[in-house]
PDB file of C-alpha atoms and ligand atoms in Angstrom:
ATOM      1  CA  MET A   1      -7.062 -46.310 -32.743  1.00 37.00           C
ATOM      2  CA  SER A   2     -10.508 -45.669 -31.335  1.00 40.00           C
ATOM      3  CA  GLN A   3     -11.056 -45.466 -27.610  1.00 40.00           C
ATOM      4  CA  THR A   4     -12.707 -48.849 -27.510  1.00 39.00           C
ATOM      5  CA  ALA A   5     -10.250 -50.597 -29.812  1.00 37.00           C
ATOM      6  CA  HIS A   6      -7.504 -50.889 -27.190  1.00 37.00           C
ATOM      7  CA  ILE A   7      -9.773 -52.347 -24.531  1.00 36.00           C
ATOM      8  CA  VAL A   8      -9.894 -55.641 -26.375  1.00 35.00           C
ATOM      9  CA  HIS A   9      -8.089 -58.059 -24.074  1.00 36.00           C
ATOM     10  CA  LEU A  10      -8.976 -61.442 -25.498  1.00 36.00           C
ATOM     11  CA  THR A  11      -9.293 -62.494 -29.080  1.00 35.00           C
ATOM     12  CA  ALA A  12     -11.901 -65.251 -28.904  1.00 36.00           C
ATOM     13  CA  PRO A  13     -14.377 -65.114 -31.763  1.00 39.00           C
ATOM     14  CA  THR A  14     -17.701 -63.495 -30.984  1.00 47.00           C
ATOM     15  CA  GLY A  15     -21.101 -64.913 -31.763  1.00 49.00           C
ATOM     16  CA  PRO A  16     -22.268 -68.490 -31.712  1.00 49.00           C
ATOM     17  CA  ALA A  17     -19.539 -71.086 -31.595  1.00 51.00           C
ATOM     18  CA  ASP A  18     -19.834 -74.082 -33.888  1.00 56.00           C
ATOM     19  CA  ALA A  19     -20.981 -77.393 -32.484  1.00 57.00           C
ATOM     20  CA  ALA A  20     -17.461 -78.811 -32.331  1.00 67.00           C
ATOM     21  CA  THR A  21     -16.104 -76.095 -30.000  1.00 74.00           C
ATOM     22  CA  PRO A  22     -15.385 -77.575 -26.572  1.00 85.00           C
ATOM     23  CA  PRO A  23     -17.364 -75.812 -23.861  1.00 94.00           C
ATOM     24  CA  LEU A  24     -15.667 -73.283 -21.615  1.00 97.00           C
ATOM     25  CA  LEU A  25     -18.045 -74.286 -18.823  1.00 98.00           C
ATOM     26  CA  GLN A  26     -19.673 -77.663 -18.472  1.00 98.00           C
ATOM     27  CA  VAL A  27     -22.023 -78.483 -15.630  1.00 98.00           C
ATOM     28  CA  GLU A  28     -23.194 -82.029 -15.058  1.00 98.00           C
ATOM     29  CA  ASN A  29     -25.990 -83.119 -12.779  1.00 98.00           C
ATOM     30  CA  LEU A  30     -25.615 -80.169 -10.416  1.00 98.00           C
ATOM     31  CA  ALA A  31     -27.629 -80.404  -7.201  1.00 98.00           C
ATOM     32  CA  VAL A  32     -27.655 -77.916  -4.324  1.00 98.00           C
ATOM     33  CA  SER A  33     -29.617 -78.136  -1.083  1.00 97.00           C
ATOM     34  CA  TYR A  34     -30.420 -75.709   1.688  1.00 97.00           C
ATOM     35  CA  GLY A  35     -30.810 -78.093   4.599  1.00 95.00           C
ATOM     36  CA  ARG A  36     -33.524 -80.465   3.466  1.00 94.00           C
ATOM     37  CA  ILE A  37     -34.696 -78.262   0.617  1.00 96.00           C
ATOM     38  CA  ARG A  38     -33.278 -79.287  -2.758  1.00 97.00           C
ATOM     39  CA  ALA A  39     -33.133 -75.929  -4.584  1.00 98.00           C
ATOM     40  CA  VAL A  40     -31.216 -77.172  -7.654  1.00 98.00           C
ATOM     41  CA  ASP A  41     -31.890 -80.695  -8.769  1.00 97.00           C
ATOM     42  CA  GLY A  42     -29.815 -82.242 -11.540  1.00 97.00           C
ATOM     43  CA  VAL A  43     -28.923 -79.269 -13.740  1.00 98.00           C
ATOM     44  CA  ASN A  44     -26.897 -79.875 -16.902  1.00 98.00           C
ATOM     45  CA  LEU A  45     -25.680 -76.938 -18.911  1.00 97.00           C
ATOM     46  CA  HIS A  46     -22.747 -75.847 -21.009  1.00 97.00           C
ATOM     47  CA  VAL A  47     -21.380 -72.549 -22.226  1.00 97.00           C
ATOM     48  CA  GLU A  48     -19.224 -72.385 -25.330  1.00 96.00           C
ATOM     49  CA  PRO A  49     -16.498 -69.740 -25.589  1.00 97.00           C
ATOM     50  CA  GLY A  50     -17.593 -66.414 -27.044  1.00 96.00           C
ATOM     51  CA  ARG A  51     -21.251 -66.969 -26.325  1.00 96.00           C
ATOM     52  CA  ILE A  52     -23.911 -65.281 -24.291  1.00 97.00           C
ATOM     53  CA  VAL A  53     -25.937 -67.974 -22.566  1.00 97.00           C
ATOM     54  CA  SER A  54     -28.979 -67.087 -20.486  1.00 95.00           C
ATOM     55  CA  LEU A  55     -30.637 -68.878 -17.648  1.00 95.00           C
ATOM     56  CA  VAL A  56     -34.206 -67.652 -17.199  1.00 91.00           C
ATOM     57  CA  GLY A  57     -37.070 -68.674 -14.959  1.00 89.00           C
ATOM     58  CA  SER A  58     -39.539 -67.377 -12.420  1.00 86.00           C
ATOM     59  CA  ASN A  59     -38.824 -66.431  -8.798  1.00 89.00           C
ATOM     60  CA  GLY A  60     -37.360 -69.240  -6.761  1.00 93.00           C
ATOM     61  CA  ALA A  61     -36.541 -71.420  -9.778  1.00 94.00           C
ATOM     62  CA  GLY A  62     -32.969 -71.873  -8.516  1.00 97.00           C
ATOM     63  CA  LYS A  63     -31.062 -69.511 -10.822  1.00 96.00           C
ATOM     64  CA  THR A  64     -29.084 -67.662  -8.146  1.00 97.00           C
ATOM     65  CA  THR A  65     -28.388 -70.925  -6.337  1.00 98.00           C
ATOM     66  CA  THR A  66     -26.970 -72.394  -9.558  1.00 98.00           C
ATOM     67  CA  LEU A  67     -24.689 -69.399 -10.146  1.00 98.00           C
ATOM     68  CA  MET A  68     -23.465 -69.398  -6.540  1.00 98.00           C
ATOM     69  CA  ALA A  69     -22.580 -73.073  -6.826  1.00 98.00           C
ATOM     70  CA  LEU A  70     -20.687 -72.399 -10.071  1.00 98.00           C
ATOM     71  CA  SER A  71     -18.546 -69.740  -8.441  1.00 97.00           C
ATOM     72  CA  GLY A  72     -17.969 -71.896  -5.362  1.00 97.00           C
ATOM     73  CA  LEU A  73     -20.050 -69.860  -2.915  1.00 96.00           C
ATOM     74  CA  LEU A  74     -22.384 -72.755  -2.123  1.00 97.00           C
ATOM     75  CA  PRO A  75     -21.467 -76.411  -1.630  1.00 96.00           C
ATOM     76  CA  LEU A  76     -22.755 -79.001  -4.084  1.00 97.00           C
ATOM     77  CA  ALA A  77     -24.964 -81.888  -2.998  1.00 97.00           C
ATOM     78  CA  SER A  78     -23.813 -83.620  -6.162  1.00 97.00           C
ATOM     79  CA  GLY A  79     -22.539 -82.928  -9.645  1.00 98.00           C
ATOM     80  CA  ARG A  80     -19.449 -81.891 -11.497  1.00 98.00           C
ATOM     81  CA  ILE A  81     -18.225 -78.556 -12.863  1.00 98.00           C
ATOM     82  CA  ARG A  82     -15.592 -78.362 -15.575  1.00 98.00           C
ATOM     83  CA  PHE A  83     -14.079 -75.059 -16.627  1.00 98.00           C
ATOM     84  CA  ALA A  84     -11.564 -74.581 -19.445  1.00 96.00           C
ATOM     85  CA  GLY A  85     -11.047 -78.314 -19.606  1.00 94.00           C
ATOM     86  CA  GLU A  86     -10.397 -78.829 -15.887  1.00 96.00           C
ATOM     87  CA  ASP A  87     -12.510 -80.157 -13.058  1.00 97.00           C
ATOM     88  CA  ILE A  88     -13.088 -77.244 -10.655  1.00 98.00           C
ATOM     89  CA  THR A  89     -15.817 -78.908  -8.584  1.00 97.00           C
ATOM     90  CA  ALA A  90     -13.730 -78.830  -5.395  1.00 95.00           C
ATOM     91  CA  LEU A  91     -11.919 -75.548  -6.026  1.00 97.00           C
ATOM     92  CA  ALA A  92     -12.248 -72.642  -3.537  1.00 96.00           C
ATOM     93  CA  PRO A  93     -14.075 -69.531  -4.824  1.00 95.00           C
ATOM     94  CA  GLU A  94     -10.951 -67.345  -4.941  1.00 92.00           C
ATOM     95  CA  LEU A  95      -9.142 -69.964  -6.998  1.00 94.00           C
ATOM     96  CA  ARG A  96     -12.054 -70.023  -9.462  1.00 96.00           C
ATOM     97  CA  VAL A  97     -11.648 -66.253  -9.841  1.00 94.00           C
ATOM     98  CA  ALA A  98      -7.945 -66.743 -10.475  1.00 92.00           C
ATOM     99  CA  ARG A  99      -8.824 -69.339 -13.140  1.00 94.00           C
ATOM    100  CA  GLY A 100     -11.072 -66.835 -14.911  1.00 96.00           C
ATOM    101  CA  ILE A 101     -14.589 -66.957 -13.479  1.00 97.00           C
ATOM    102  CA  ALA A 102     -16.058 -63.657 -12.263  1.00 97.00           C
ATOM    103  CA  HIS A 103     -19.459 -63.473 -10.591  1.00 96.00           C
ATOM    104  CA  VAL A 104     -21.469 -60.244 -10.502  1.00 96.00           C
ATOM    105  CA  PRO A 105     -23.946 -61.092  -7.764  1.00 94.00           C
ATOM    106  CA  GLU A 106     -27.635 -60.372  -7.461  1.00 90.00           C
ATOM    107  CA  ARG A 107     -28.516 -56.936  -6.021  1.00 84.00           C
ATOM    108  CA  ARG A 108     -25.237 -55.390  -7.251  1.00 80.00           C
ATOM    109  CA  ARG A 109     -23.233 -55.726  -4.063  1.00 86.00           C
ATOM    110  CA  VAL A 110     -20.540 -53.080  -3.997  1.00 93.00           C
ATOM    111  CA  PHE A 111     -18.426 -52.014  -1.021  1.00 94.00           C
ATOM    112  CA  ALA A 112     -20.648 -49.069  -0.110  1.00 95.00           C
ATOM    113  CA  GLY A 113     -18.171 -47.289   2.146  1.00 96.00           C
ATOM    114  CA  MET A 114     -15.325 -47.437  -0.358  1.00 96.00           C
ATOM    115  CA  SER A 115     -14.722 -45.275  -3.392  1.00 97.00           C
ATOM    116  CA  VAL A 116     -15.400 -46.402  -6.942  1.00 97.00           C
ATOM    117  CA  ARG A 117     -11.656 -46.661  -7.539  1.00 96.00           C
ATOM    118  CA  GLU A 118     -11.120 -48.759  -4.399  1.00 96.00           C
ATOM    119  CA  ASN A 119     -13.899 -51.123  -5.449  1.00 96.00           C
ATOM    120  CA  LEU A 120     -12.301 -51.583  -8.855  1.00 96.00           C
ATOM    121  CA  VAL A 121      -8.809 -52.106  -7.478  1.00 94.00           C
ATOM    122  CA  LEU A 122     -10.153 -54.812  -5.167  1.00 92.00           C
ATOM    123  CA  GLY A 123     -11.555 -56.563  -8.230  1.00 91.00           C
ATOM    124  CA  ALA A 124      -8.069 -56.651  -9.739  1.00 90.00           C
ATOM    125  CA  TYR A 125      -6.511 -58.142  -6.604  1.00 84.00           C
ATOM    126  CA  ALA A 126      -8.917 -61.051  -6.874  1.00 75.00           C
ATOM    127  CA  ARG A 127      -6.995 -62.314  -9.889  1.00 73.00           C
ATOM    128  CA  GLY A 128      -3.807 -62.738  -7.861  1.00 66.00           C
ATOM    129  CA  ASP A 129      -1.374 -60.817 -10.131  1.00 70.00           C
ATOM    130  CA  ALA A 130      -2.542 -57.265  -9.737  1.00 65.00           C
ATOM    131  CA  VAL A 131      -0.072 -55.687 -12.103  1.00 75.00           C
ATOM    132  CA  ASP A 132      -1.087 -53.119 -14.665  1.00 85.00           C
ATOM    133  CA  ILE A 133      -4.103 -51.901 -12.717  1.00 89.00           C
ATOM    134  CA  ALA A 134      -3.916 -48.493 -14.391  1.00 90.00           C
ATOM    135  CA  SER A 135      -4.624 -49.897 -17.850  1.00 91.00           C
ATOM    136  CA  ASP A 136      -7.430 -52.074 -16.470  1.00 93.00           C
ATOM    137  CA  LEU A 137      -8.988 -48.967 -14.899  1.00 94.00           C
ATOM    138  CA  GLU A 138      -8.735 -47.238 -18.274  1.00 94.00           C
ATOM    139  CA  ARG A 139     -10.548 -50.125 -19.921  1.00 94.00           C
ATOM    140  CA  MET A 140     -13.371 -49.881 -17.387  1.00 96.00           C
ATOM    141  CA  VAL A 141     -13.692 -46.137 -17.963  1.00 96.00           C
ATOM    142  CA  ALA A 142     -13.882 -46.748 -21.712  1.00 96.00           C
ATOM    143  CA  LEU A 143     -16.659 -49.280 -21.103  1.00 96.00           C
ATOM    144  CA  PHE A 144     -18.491 -47.134 -18.526  1.00 96.00           C
ATOM    145  CA  PRO A 145     -17.515 -43.460 -18.953  1.00 95.00           C
ATOM    146  CA  ARG A 146     -19.793 -42.608 -16.025  1.00 94.00           C
ATOM    147  CA  LEU A 147     -17.467 -44.482 -13.667  1.00 96.00           C
ATOM    148  CA  GLY A 148     -14.544 -42.372 -14.869  1.00 95.00           C
ATOM    149  CA  GLU A 149     -16.336 -39.241 -13.689  1.00 94.00           C
ATOM    150  CA  ARG A 150     -17.001 -40.821 -10.296  1.00 96.00           C
ATOM    151  CA  MET A 151     -13.734 -42.493  -9.322  1.00 97.00           C
ATOM    152  CA  ALA A 152     -13.532 -40.749  -5.956  1.00 97.00           C
ATOM    153  CA  GLN A 153     -17.248 -41.050  -5.107  1.00 97.00           C
ATOM    154  CA  GLN A 154     -18.319 -43.345  -2.286  1.00 97.00           C
ATOM    155  CA  ALA A 155     -19.881 -46.343  -4.020  1.00 97.00           C
ATOM    156  CA  GLY A 156     -22.905 -46.467  -1.695  1.00 96.00           C
ATOM    157  CA  THR A 157     -23.970 -42.963  -2.731  1.00 96.00           C
ATOM    158  CA  MET A 158     -24.237 -43.820  -6.428  1.00 95.00           C
ATOM    159  CA  SER A 159     -27.533 -44.544  -8.185  1.00 94.00           C
ATOM    160  CA  GLY A 160     -28.695 -48.119  -8.673  1.00 93.00           C
ATOM    161  CA  GLY A 161     -27.631 -48.124 -12.314  1.00 94.00           C
ATOM    162  CA  GLU A 162     -24.225 -46.672 -11.489  1.00 95.00           C
ATOM    163  CA  GLN A 163     -23.725 -49.292  -8.787  1.00 96.00           C
ATOM    164  CA  GLN A 164     -24.582 -51.978 -11.336  1.00 96.00           C
ATOM    165  CA  MET A 165     -21.968 -50.553 -13.712  1.00 96.00           C
ATOM    166  CA  LEU A 166     -19.464 -50.659 -10.867  1.00 97.00           C
ATOM    167  CA  ALA A 167     -20.378 -54.230  -9.929  1.00 97.00           C
ATOM    168  CA  ILE A 168     -19.861 -55.350 -13.550  1.00 97.00           C
ATOM    169  CA  ALA A 169     -16.617 -53.397 -13.910  1.00 97.00           C
ATOM    170  CA  ARG A 170     -15.298 -54.808 -10.640  1.00 96.00           C
ATOM    171  CA  GLY A 171     -15.970 -58.306 -11.966  1.00 96.00           C
ATOM    172  CA  LEU A 172     -14.155 -57.486 -15.203  1.00 96.00           C
ATOM    173  CA  MET A 173     -11.115 -56.214 -13.290  1.00 95.00           C
ATOM    174  CA  SER A 174     -10.262 -59.838 -12.554  1.00 94.00           C
ATOM    175  CA  ARG A 175      -9.885 -60.316 -16.352  1.00 94.00           C
ATOM    176  CA  PRO A 176     -12.336 -63.212 -16.487  1.00 96.00           C
ATOM    177  CA  SER A 177     -12.846 -65.470 -19.451  1.00 97.00           C
ATOM    178  CA  LEU A 178     -16.351 -66.177 -18.081  1.00 98.00           C
ATOM    179  CA  LEU A 179     -18.494 -63.424 -16.585  1.00 98.00           C
ATOM    180  CA  ILE A 180     -21.460 -64.678 -14.583  1.00 98.00           C
ATOM    181  CA  MET A 181     -24.128 -62.023 -14.088  1.00 97.00           C
ATOM    182  CA  ASP A 182     -27.144 -62.389 -11.821  1.00 97.00           C
ATOM    183  CA  GLU A 183     -30.011 -60.102 -12.880  1.00 95.00           C
ATOM    184  CA  PRO A 184     -27.951 -57.054 -13.821  1.00 95.00           C
ATOM    185  CA  THR A 185     -31.026 -55.068 -14.860  1.00 93.00           C
ATOM    186  CA  MET A 186     -33.106 -55.711 -11.750  1.00 92.00           C
ATOM    187  CA  GLY A 187     -34.942 -52.605 -10.574  1.00 90.00           C
ATOM    188  CA  LEU A 188     -33.436 -50.281 -13.180  1.00 92.00           C
ATOM    189  CA  ALA A 189     -35.187 -47.715 -15.400  1.00 91.00           C
ATOM    190  CA  PRO A 190     -35.674 -48.688 -19.064  1.00 91.00           C
ATOM    191  CA  GLN A 191     -32.885 -46.433 -20.344  1.00 92.00           C
ATOM    192  CA  MET A 192     -30.424 -47.899 -17.850  1.00 92.00           C
ATOM    193  CA  ILE A 193     -31.562 -51.425 -18.724  1.00 92.00           C
ATOM    194  CA  ASP A 194     -30.715 -50.708 -22.373  1.00 91.00           C
ATOM    195  CA  LEU A 195     -27.313 -49.333 -21.426  1.00 93.00           C
ATOM    196  CA  ILE A 196     -26.452 -52.345 -19.272  1.00 93.00           C
ATOM    197  CA  LEU A 197     -27.597 -54.832 -21.914  1.00 93.00           C
ATOM    198  CA  ASP A 198     -25.696 -52.993 -24.653  1.00 93.00           C
ATOM    199  CA  THR A 199     -22.646 -53.250 -22.439  1.00 95.00           C
ATOM    200  CA  VAL A 200     -23.194 -56.995 -22.054  1.00 95.00           C
ATOM    201  CA  LEU A 201     -22.946 -57.238 -25.844  1.00 95.00           C
ATOM    202  CA  GLU A 202     -19.818 -55.078 -25.864  1.00 95.00           C
ATOM    203  CA  ILE A 203     -18.176 -57.225 -23.182  1.00 97.00           C
ATOM    204  CA  ARG A 204     -18.821 -60.311 -25.280  1.00 96.00           C
ATOM    205  CA  LYS A 205     -17.503 -58.532 -28.350  1.00 95.00           C
ATOM    206  CA  GLN A 206     -14.264 -57.939 -26.465  1.00 94.00           C
ATOM    207  CA  GLY A 207     -13.916 -61.680 -25.949  1.00 95.00           C
ATOM    208  CA  THR A 208     -15.503 -62.474 -22.590  1.00 97.00           C
ATOM    209  CA  THR A 209     -18.011 -65.320 -22.477  1.00 98.00           C
ATOM    210  CA  ILE A 210     -21.183 -64.564 -20.526  1.00 98.00           C
ATOM    211  CA  LEU A 211     -23.602 -66.589 -18.444  1.00 98.00           C
ATOM    212  CA  LEU A 212     -26.543 -64.324 -17.706  1.00 97.00           C
ATOM    213  CA  VAL A 213     -29.493 -64.722 -15.390  1.00 96.00           C
ATOM    214  CA  GLU A 214     -32.408 -62.482 -16.308  1.00 87.00           C
ATOM    215  CA  GLN A 215     -35.980 -62.461 -15.123  1.00 78.00           C
ATOM    216  CA  ASN A 216     -36.851 -60.469 -18.163  1.00 77.00           C
ATOM    217  CA  ALA A 217     -36.834 -63.452 -20.510  1.00 78.00           C
ATOM    218  CA  VAL A 218     -37.587 -61.469 -23.655  1.00 81.00           C
ATOM    219  CA  GLU A 219     -34.669 -59.088 -23.099  1.00 81.00           C
ATOM    220  CA  ALA A 220     -32.400 -62.020 -22.305  1.00 81.00           C
ATOM    221  CA  MET A 221     -33.399 -63.883 -25.456  1.00 83.00           C
ATOM    222  CA  ARG A 222     -32.729 -60.839 -27.599  1.00 85.00           C
ATOM    223  CA  LEU A 223     -29.061 -60.986 -26.580  1.00 90.00           C
ATOM    224  CA  SER A 224     -28.460 -64.680 -26.204  1.00 93.00           C
ATOM    225  CA  ASP A 225     -26.987 -67.382 -28.386  1.00 94.00           C
ATOM    226  CA  HIS A 226     -28.548 -70.018 -26.175  1.00 94.00           C
ATOM    227  CA  VAL A 227     -31.201 -69.957 -23.486  1.00 92.00           C
ATOM    228  CA  TYR A 228     -31.979 -72.381 -20.677  1.00 94.00           C
ATOM    229  CA  ILE A 229     -35.320 -72.233 -18.899  1.00 91.00           C
ATOM    230  CA  MET A 230     -35.376 -73.288 -15.295  1.00 93.00           C
ATOM    231  CA  ARG A 231     -38.353 -74.238 -13.111  1.00 93.00           C
ATOM    232  CA  LEU A 232     -38.352 -75.726  -9.634  1.00 94.00           C
ATOM    233  CA  GLY A 233     -34.636 -76.466  -9.647  1.00 97.00           C
ATOM    234  CA  ARG A 234     -34.511 -78.109 -13.065  1.00 96.00           C
ATOM    235  CA  ILE A 235     -33.810 -77.141 -16.656  1.00 96.00           C
ATOM    236  CA  VAL A 236     -37.146 -77.677 -18.401  1.00 92.00           C
ATOM    237  CA  HIS A 237     -36.298 -76.388 -21.858  1.00 89.00           C
ATOM    238  CA  GLU A 238     -33.471 -74.974 -23.943  1.00 91.00           C
ATOM    239  CA  ASP A 239     -33.238 -73.236 -27.277  1.00 87.00           C
ATOM    240  CA  SER A 240     -30.479 -71.907 -29.475  1.00 87.00           C
ATOM    241  CA  GLY A 241     -29.942 -69.068 -31.919  1.00 73.00           C
ATOM    242  CA  THR A 242     -32.766 -68.450 -34.327  1.00 73.00           C
ATOM    243  CA  ASN A 243     -34.882 -71.159 -32.686  1.00 74.00           C
ATOM    244  CA  ILE A 244     -35.297 -69.017 -29.606  1.00 76.00           C
ATOM    245  CA  ASP A 245     -39.012 -68.263 -29.682  1.00 77.00           C
ATOM    246  CA  PRO A 246     -40.122 -65.870 -26.932  1.00 72.00           C
ATOM    247  CA  GLU A 247     -43.698 -67.192 -26.927  1.00 76.00           C
ATOM    248  CA  ARG A 248     -42.631 -70.806 -26.566  1.00 74.00           C
ATOM    249  CA  VAL A 249     -40.094 -69.900 -23.894  1.00 71.00           C
ATOM    250  CA  LYS A 250     -42.741 -67.955 -22.008  1.00 70.00           C
ATOM    251  CA  SER A 251     -45.004 -70.986 -21.835  1.00 74.00           C
ATOM    252  CA  PHE A 252     -42.185 -73.080 -20.332  1.00 71.00           C
ATOM    253  CA  TYR A 253     -41.185 -70.222 -18.098  1.00 66.00           C
ATOM    254  CA  LEU A 254     -44.620 -69.739 -16.656  1.00 65.00           C
ATOM    255  CA  GLY A 255     -45.656 -73.389 -16.717  1.00 59.00           C
ATOM    256  CA  ALA A 256     -48.191 -74.305 -14.080  1.00 45.00           C
ATOM    257  CA  ASP A 257     -47.802 -70.914 -12.386  1.00 45.00           C
ATOM    258  CA  ALA A 258     -49.440 -69.114 -15.321  1.00 40.00           C
TER     259      ALA A 258
HETATM  260  N1  LIG B   1     -30.279 -69.379   2.108  1.00 95.91           N
HETATM  261  C1  LIG B   1     -31.360 -70.102   1.793  1.00 95.91           C
HETATM  262  N2  LIG B   1     -31.932 -70.931   2.704  1.00 95.91           N
HETATM  263  C2  LIG B   1     -33.014 -71.696   2.378  1.00 95.91           C
HETATM  264  N3  LIG B   1     -33.606 -71.691   1.176  1.00 95.91           N
HETATM  265  C3  LIG B   1     -33.091 -70.871   0.246  1.00 95.91           C
HETATM  266  C4  LIG B   1     -31.945 -70.034   0.493  1.00 95.91           C
HETATM  267  N4  LIG B   1     -31.672 -69.348  -0.618  1.00 95.91           N
HETATM  268  C5  LIG B   1     -32.591 -69.710  -1.536  1.00 95.91           C
HETATM  269  N5  LIG B   1     -33.432 -70.614  -1.028  1.00 95.91           N
HETATM  270  C6  LIG B   1     -34.549 -71.266  -1.728  1.00 95.91           C
HETATM  271  O1  LIG B   1     -34.044 -71.945  -2.862  1.00 95.91           O
HETATM  272  C7  LIG B   1     -34.925 -71.790  -3.971  1.00 95.91           C
HETATM  273  C8  LIG B   1     -34.177 -71.195  -5.140  1.00 95.91           C
HETATM  274  O2  LIG B   1     -33.806 -69.866  -4.822  1.00 95.91           O
HETATM  275  P1  LIG B   1     -32.939 -68.961  -5.800  1.00 95.91           P
HETATM  276  O3  LIG B   1     -32.595 -67.724  -5.052  1.00 95.91           O
HETATM  277  O4  LIG B   1     -31.848 -69.759  -6.349  1.00 95.91           O
HETATM  278  O5  LIG B   1     -34.004 -68.663  -6.938  1.00 95.91           O
HETATM  279  P2  LIG B   1     -33.922 -67.649  -8.173  1.00 95.91           P
HETATM  280  O6  LIG B   1     -34.295 -68.428  -9.367  1.00 95.91           O
HETATM  281  O7  LIG B   1     -32.630 -66.948  -8.174  1.00 95.91           O
HETATM  282  O8  LIG B   1     -35.116 -66.651  -7.831  1.00 95.91           O
HETATM  283  P3  LIG B   1     -35.245 -65.042  -8.103  1.00 95.91           P
HETATM  284  O9  LIG B   1     -35.651 -64.902  -9.529  1.00 95.91           O
HETATM  285  O10 LIG B   1     -36.329 -64.625  -7.181  1.00 95.91           O
HETATM  286  O11 LIG B   1     -33.924 -64.406  -7.784  1.00 95.91           O
HETATM  287  C9  LIG B   1     -36.088 -70.960  -3.464  1.00 95.91           C
HETATM  288  O12 LIG B   1     -37.127 -71.800  -3.112  1.00 95.91           O
HETATM  289  C10 LIG B   1     -35.526 -70.247  -2.260  1.00 95.91           C
HETATM  290  O13 LIG B   1     -36.522 -69.978  -1.312  1.00 95.91           O
HETATM  291 MG1  LIG B   2     -32.090 -64.981  -8.018  1.00 95.91          MG
END
């Protein structure tokens, strides 16, 4: 058995799901406000199991706000969130993690004063049944060999790319069925961007569904089965599979700001 073969932990099919597959995540009419500012205004989106779905858009479009609302870190002004067939709209963030939603936040927040290993172990405790941590750690090392070499290193002393690997691995330690990632390539060198995006594909191949926010729309589209374009708190366009046309998406993306 190859080193990567035993890290498969779910058996969902990879690649685009057919139209009849019920969504893993379904978001209806999501609205989020900061005081009187309506940052997300009536967003509808769905993510089928086994897919990579991207949410792209320019600065301030409301992408991070949307993701934070999905993982329960921001209250909704209105809307409904269904996950794996259940309404999770009112569920606390830690219970969403236990149900299978992991959120890798913007700016790769790791516990800087703790070791790589401690960060990963904390990720496992989030799922509520932290048994078999050793094999989960092995899976993360297979996915990111660099982390294996740095288990005892203080997370805050690692490079930006290494911290991003750790943030992703920590999310995966909760054994999510949906991994939400907010700009995992932000501020990284091209080689590291390629490594992170290749890993996104590998994570999907192992059975985890992915909702990805990327400012780099072209990179995001290269990976994605479906793409949503967001502007000023709303979804303004969406495209699927071979219909994803970077030029067309760019025109929606830039809109009046171009
Ligand atoms: N804590 C906050 N208080 C008030 N307004 C906020 C807060 N956080 C975000 N906003 C505003 O909400 C809007 C959406 O912000 P959000 O961070 O969701 O955008 P984004 O699409 O993730 O942008 P970026 O690509 O720059 O990360 C912006 O106008 C932003 O200024
Ligand atoms: Mg953001």
